[in-house]
Amino acid sequence: RIVMDMAVTLMRSSYDVTDLLDICPMDDFQTQFYKKRVEYQSEYVSAFFTKENVNQRAGSVMIGDLSDPQYFDFISYVQYAVINDQINLNRKVFEEAQGVFGDEGDFENKLIVRDPKLGDRDTIIKLHGERVGDMVLDHLVQEKGLAVSVKERPGIDVLCDNFKKILDMLVENGFCASYTIDTSVKTSKPDPMRTPSQQPYDIRGDRCISVTFERPINLWSQQALV
């Protein structure tokens, strides 16, 4: 199972960044989130029964329980399906209802104008992923005691060590069962007119880091969203 505050952080950070980047009116986001959850929930739950016997469970899903990996996988699919839909609408100027909602809600409509620098879909997607990652990392550092070495241009060994610390904490908090981390080298061609110290990159080649998760909690949702 997922540690609850970790599950909440993952969901909340995605929601908060969507709001911070002014991707869409958040009152509309919540409406579409509810509709899409209702639309797909029965179909998702039915997948946990065998085809031969509709009364025989092939697995289980606890609806509404974020700490249940099966439910988290579903609800994160719903969340990012809505985020993708809203990004594709590309609303740069819109009205958003802000305040307290309910039978006696106190709210007002405000005009929102997105930063012109965020007019490109690819830019928004890239920045959304970065900001969500930053929020999750902040949670691991501030709330979970993660200690990583931060330098302007860290070496590959320092990066690998930091990755392992982060990944170990993700496993500890139930994000995945395990992981593998590998490094490889992509050979480069040095400039024969320059000395080794003058090369614009490491003449030994570009070193790459590859991480593979075993049974992550968003395994199905990430494949379904492709």
PDB file of C-alpha atoms in Angstrom, residues 40-173:
ATOM      1  CA  TYR A  40     -14.896   5.179 -16.217  1.00  0.00           C
ATOM      2  CA  GLN A  41     -15.170   3.913 -12.634  1.00  0.00           C
ATOM      3  CA  SER A  42     -17.574   1.011 -13.261  1.00  0.00           C
ATOM      4  CA  GLU A  43     -15.587  -0.194 -16.265  1.00  0.00           C
ATOM      5  CA  TYR A  44     -12.354  -0.066 -14.267  1.00  0.00           C
ATOM      6  CA  VAL A  45     -13.793  -1.939 -11.280  1.00  0.00           C
ATOM      7  CA  SER A  46     -15.301  -4.616 -13.537  1.00  0.00           C
ATOM      8  CA  ALA A  47     -11.801  -5.454 -14.792  1.00  0.00           C
ATOM      9  CA  PHE A  48     -11.080  -6.944 -11.357  1.00  0.00           C
ATOM     10  CA  PHE A  49     -13.548  -9.788 -11.943  1.00  0.00           C
ATOM     11  CA  THR A  50     -12.810 -12.874 -14.060  1.00  0.00           C
ATOM     12  CA  LYS A  51     -14.561 -13.194 -17.421  1.00  0.00           C
ATOM     13  CA  GLU A  52     -15.680 -16.745 -16.624  1.00  0.00           C
ATOM     14  CA  ASN A  53     -17.442 -15.817 -13.385  1.00  0.00           C
ATOM     15  CA  VAL A  54     -18.567 -12.243 -12.765  1.00  0.00           C
ATOM     16  CA  ASN A  55     -18.802 -13.024  -9.049  1.00  0.00           C
ATOM     17  CA  GLN A  56     -15.195 -14.190  -8.791  1.00  0.00           C
ATOM     18  CA  ARG A  57     -12.708 -11.431  -8.116  1.00  0.00           C
ATOM     19  CA  ALA A  58      -9.419 -11.461 -10.009  1.00  0.00           C
ATOM     20  CA  GLY A  59      -8.169  -8.641  -7.783  1.00  0.00           C
ATOM     21  CA  SER A  60      -9.506  -5.863  -5.635  1.00  0.00           C
ATOM     22  CA  VAL A  61      -9.880  -2.093  -5.682  1.00  0.00           C
ATOM     23  CA  MET A  62     -10.954   0.054  -2.742  1.00  0.00           C
ATOM     24  CA  ILE A  63     -12.835   2.968  -4.277  1.00  0.00           C
ATOM     25  CA  GLY A  64     -11.962   6.260  -2.583  1.00  0.00           C
ATOM     26  CA  ASP A  65      -8.864   4.899  -0.790  1.00  0.00           C
ATOM     27  CA  LEU A  66      -5.794   6.696  -2.165  1.00  0.00           C
ATOM     28  CA  SER A  67      -3.496   4.318  -0.295  1.00  0.00           C
ATOM     29  CA  ASP A  68      -4.835   1.417  -2.392  1.00  0.00           C
ATOM     30  CA  PRO A  69      -2.461   1.110  -5.389  1.00  0.00           C
ATOM     31  CA  GLN A  70      -5.267  -0.125  -7.656  1.00  0.00           C
ATOM     32  CA  TYR A  71      -7.457   2.865  -6.888  1.00  0.00           C
ATOM     33  CA  PHE A  72      -4.551   5.324  -7.091  1.00  0.00           C
ATOM     34  CA  ASP A  73      -3.738   3.985 -10.537  1.00  0.00           C
ATOM     35  CA  PHE A  74      -7.313   4.694 -11.628  1.00  0.00           C
ATOM     36  CA  ILE A  75      -7.727   8.123 -10.070  1.00  0.00           C
ATOM     37  CA  SER A  76      -4.345   9.335 -11.366  1.00  0.00           C
ATOM     38  CA  TYR A  77      -5.489   8.263 -14.835  1.00  0.00           C
ATOM     39  CA  VAL A  78      -8.627  10.371 -14.416  1.00  0.00           C
ATOM     40  CA  GLN A  79      -6.613  13.338 -13.169  1.00  0.00           C
ATOM     41  CA  TYR A  80      -4.126  13.365 -16.032  1.00  0.00           C
ATOM     42  CA  ALA A  81      -6.772  12.614 -18.652  1.00  0.00           C
ATOM     43  CA  VAL A  82      -8.504  15.810 -17.533  1.00  0.00           C
ATOM     44  CA  ILE A  83      -5.219  17.754 -17.421  1.00  0.00           C
ATOM     45  CA  ASN A  84      -4.421  16.615 -20.978  1.00  0.00           C
ATOM     46  CA  ASP A  85      -7.900  17.607 -22.164  1.00  0.00           C
ATOM     47  CA  GLN A  86      -7.552  21.043 -20.583  1.00  0.00           C
ATOM     48  CA  ILE A  87      -4.095  21.633 -22.051  1.00  0.00           C
ATOM     49  CA  ASN A  88      -5.431  20.739 -25.505  1.00  0.00           C
ATOM     50  CA  LEU A  89      -8.194  23.340 -25.131  1.00  0.00           C
ATOM     51  CA  ASN A  90      -5.396  25.927 -24.820  1.00  0.00           C
ATOM     52  CA  ARG A  91      -7.468  28.554 -23.014  1.00  0.00           C
ATOM     53  CA  LYS A  92      -5.211  31.550 -22.536  1.00  0.00           C
ATOM     54  CA  VAL A  93      -7.879  33.899 -21.187  1.00  0.00           C
ATOM     55  CA  PHE A  94     -10.820  32.656 -19.135  1.00  0.00           C
ATOM     56  CA  GLU A  95     -13.068  33.297 -16.161  1.00  0.00           C
ATOM     57  CA  GLU A  96     -12.612  31.220 -13.026  1.00  0.00           C
ATOM     58  CA  ALA A  97     -15.005  30.955 -10.095  1.00  0.00           C
ATOM     59  CA  GLN A  98     -13.021  31.402  -6.894  1.00  0.00           C
ATOM     60  CA  GLY A  99     -14.164  31.138  -3.290  1.00  0.00           C
ATOM     61  CA  VAL A 100     -16.219  28.722  -1.179  1.00  0.00           C
ATOM     62  CA  PHE A 101     -18.667  26.497  -3.064  1.00  0.00           C
ATOM     63  CA  GLY A 102     -21.840  24.838  -1.801  1.00  0.00           C
ATOM     64  CA  ASP A 103     -25.527  25.567  -1.266  1.00  0.00           C
ATOM     65  CA  GLU A 104     -24.590  28.883   0.313  1.00  0.00           C
ATOM     66  CA  GLY A 105     -21.317  29.328  -1.506  1.00  0.00           C
ATOM     67  CA  ASP A 106     -19.490  32.626  -1.472  1.00  0.00           C
ATOM     68  CA  PHE A 107     -17.497  32.947  -4.665  1.00  0.00           C
ATOM     69  CA  GLU A 108     -16.784  35.345  -7.481  1.00  0.00           C
ATOM     70  CA  ASN A 109     -15.699  35.104 -11.103  1.00  0.00           C
ATOM     71  CA  LYS A 110     -12.209  36.374 -11.840  1.00  0.00           C
ATOM     72  CA  LEU A 111     -10.598  36.960 -15.204  1.00  0.00           C
ATOM     73  CA  ILE A 112      -7.432  34.883 -15.626  1.00  0.00           C
ATOM     74  CA  VAL A 113      -4.821  35.675 -18.272  1.00  0.00           C
ATOM     75  CA  ARG A 114      -2.130  33.071 -18.722  1.00  0.00           C
ATOM     76  CA  ASP A 115       1.518  34.137 -18.995  1.00  0.00           C
ATOM     77  CA  PRO A 116       2.202  34.654 -22.741  1.00  0.00           C
ATOM     78  CA  LYS A 117       5.386  32.607 -22.358  1.00  0.00           C
ATOM     79  CA  LEU A 118       3.165  29.576 -21.700  1.00  0.00           C
ATOM     80  CA  GLY A 119       1.258  29.749 -24.961  1.00  0.00           C
ATOM     81  CA  ASP A 120       2.876  26.654 -26.438  1.00  0.00           C
ATOM     82  CA  ARG A 121       1.437  23.212 -25.583  1.00  0.00           C
ATOM     83  CA  ASP A 122       4.835  21.482 -25.425  1.00  0.00           C
ATOM     84  CA  THR A 123       6.168  24.189 -23.108  1.00  0.00           C
ATOM     85  CA  ILE A 124       3.239  23.749 -20.717  1.00  0.00           C
ATOM     86  CA  ILE A 125       3.583  19.962 -20.647  1.00  0.00           C
ATOM     87  CA  LYS A 126       7.331  20.173 -19.974  1.00  0.00           C
ATOM     88  CA  LEU A 127       6.962  22.822 -17.286  1.00  0.00           C
ATOM     89  CA  HIS A 128       4.059  20.985 -15.638  1.00  0.00           C
ATOM     90  CA  GLY A 129       6.183  17.852 -15.265  1.00  0.00           C
ATOM     91  CA  GLU A 130       9.119  19.826 -13.878  1.00  0.00           C
ATOM     92  CA  ARG A 131       7.025  21.721 -11.335  1.00  0.00           C
ATOM     93  CA  VAL A 132       5.259  18.558 -10.136  1.00  0.00           C
ATOM     94  CA  GLY A 133       8.634  16.852  -9.749  1.00  0.00           C
ATOM     95  CA  ASP A 134       9.929  19.814  -7.742  1.00  0.00           C
ATOM     96  CA  MET A 135       6.930  19.666  -5.379  1.00  0.00           C
ATOM     97  CA  VAL A 136       7.302  15.932  -4.829  1.00  0.00           C
ATOM     98  CA  LEU A 137      11.040  16.327  -4.203  1.00  0.00           C
ATOM     99  CA  ASP A 138      10.349  19.162  -1.727  1.00  0.00           C
ATOM    100  CA  HIS A 139       7.967  16.836   0.123  1.00  0.00           C
ATOM    101  CA  LEU A 140      10.601  14.098   0.331  1.00  0.00           C
ATOM    102  CA  VAL A 141      13.213  16.553   1.606  1.00  0.00           C
ATOM    103  CA  GLN A 142      11.071  18.565   4.034  1.00  0.00           C
ATOM    104  CA  GLU A 143       8.640  15.933   5.300  1.00  0.00           C
ATOM    105  CA  LYS A 144      10.513  12.660   4.844  1.00  0.00           C
ATOM    106  CA  GLY A 145      14.045  13.743   5.724  1.00  0.00           C
ATOM    107  CA  LEU A 146      15.600  13.015   2.340  1.00  0.00           C
ATOM    108  CA  ALA A 147      19.186  14.292   2.187  1.00  0.00           C
ATOM    109  CA  VAL A 148      20.630  14.884  -1.272  1.00  0.00           C
ATOM    110  CA  SER A 149      23.714  16.702  -2.493  1.00  0.00           C
ATOM    111  CA  VAL A 150      22.839  19.736  -4.617  1.00  0.00           C
ATOM    112  CA  LYS A 151      25.510  21.249  -6.853  1.00  0.00           C
ATOM    113  CA  GLU A 152      25.355  23.372  -9.986  1.00  0.00           C
ATOM    114  CA  ARG A 153      27.003  20.704 -12.128  1.00  0.00           C
ATOM    115  CA  PRO A 154      27.263  17.480 -10.110  1.00  0.00           C
ATOM    116  CA  GLY A 155      29.290  14.547 -11.359  1.00  0.00           C
ATOM    117  CA  ILE A 156      27.615  11.371 -12.582  1.00  0.00           C
ATOM    118  CA  ASP A 157      28.468   9.506  -9.374  1.00  0.00           C
ATOM    119  CA  VAL A 158      26.819  12.214  -7.246  1.00  0.00           C
ATOM    120  CA  LEU A 159      23.737  12.095  -9.477  1.00  0.00           C
ATOM    121  CA  CYS A 160      23.504   8.311  -9.179  1.00  0.00           C
ATOM    122  CA  ASP A 161      23.829   8.504  -5.418  1.00  0.00           C
ATOM    123  CA  ASN A 162      21.048  11.123  -5.260  1.00  0.00           C
ATOM    124  CA  PHE A 163      18.837   9.059  -7.535  1.00  0.00           C
ATOM    125  CA  LYS A 164      19.281   5.993  -5.357  1.00  0.00           C
ATOM    126  CA  LYS A 165      18.316   7.932  -2.230  1.00  0.00           C
ATOM    127  CA  ILE A 166      15.185   9.274  -3.927  1.00  0.00           C
ATOM    128  CA  LEU A 167      14.249   5.886  -5.360  1.00  0.00           C
ATOM    129  CA  ASP A 168      14.797   4.113  -2.042  1.00  0.00           C
ATOM    130  CA  MET A 169      12.408   6.556  -0.429  1.00  0.00           C
ATOM    131  CA  LEU A 170       9.826   6.025  -3.173  1.00  0.00           C
ATOM    132  CA  VAL A 171       9.990   2.272  -2.531  1.00  0.00           C
ATOM    133  CA  GLU A 172       9.723   2.868   1.218  1.00  0.00           C
ATOM    134  CA  ASN A 173       6.590   4.956   0.689  1.00  0.00           C
TER     135      ASN A 173
END
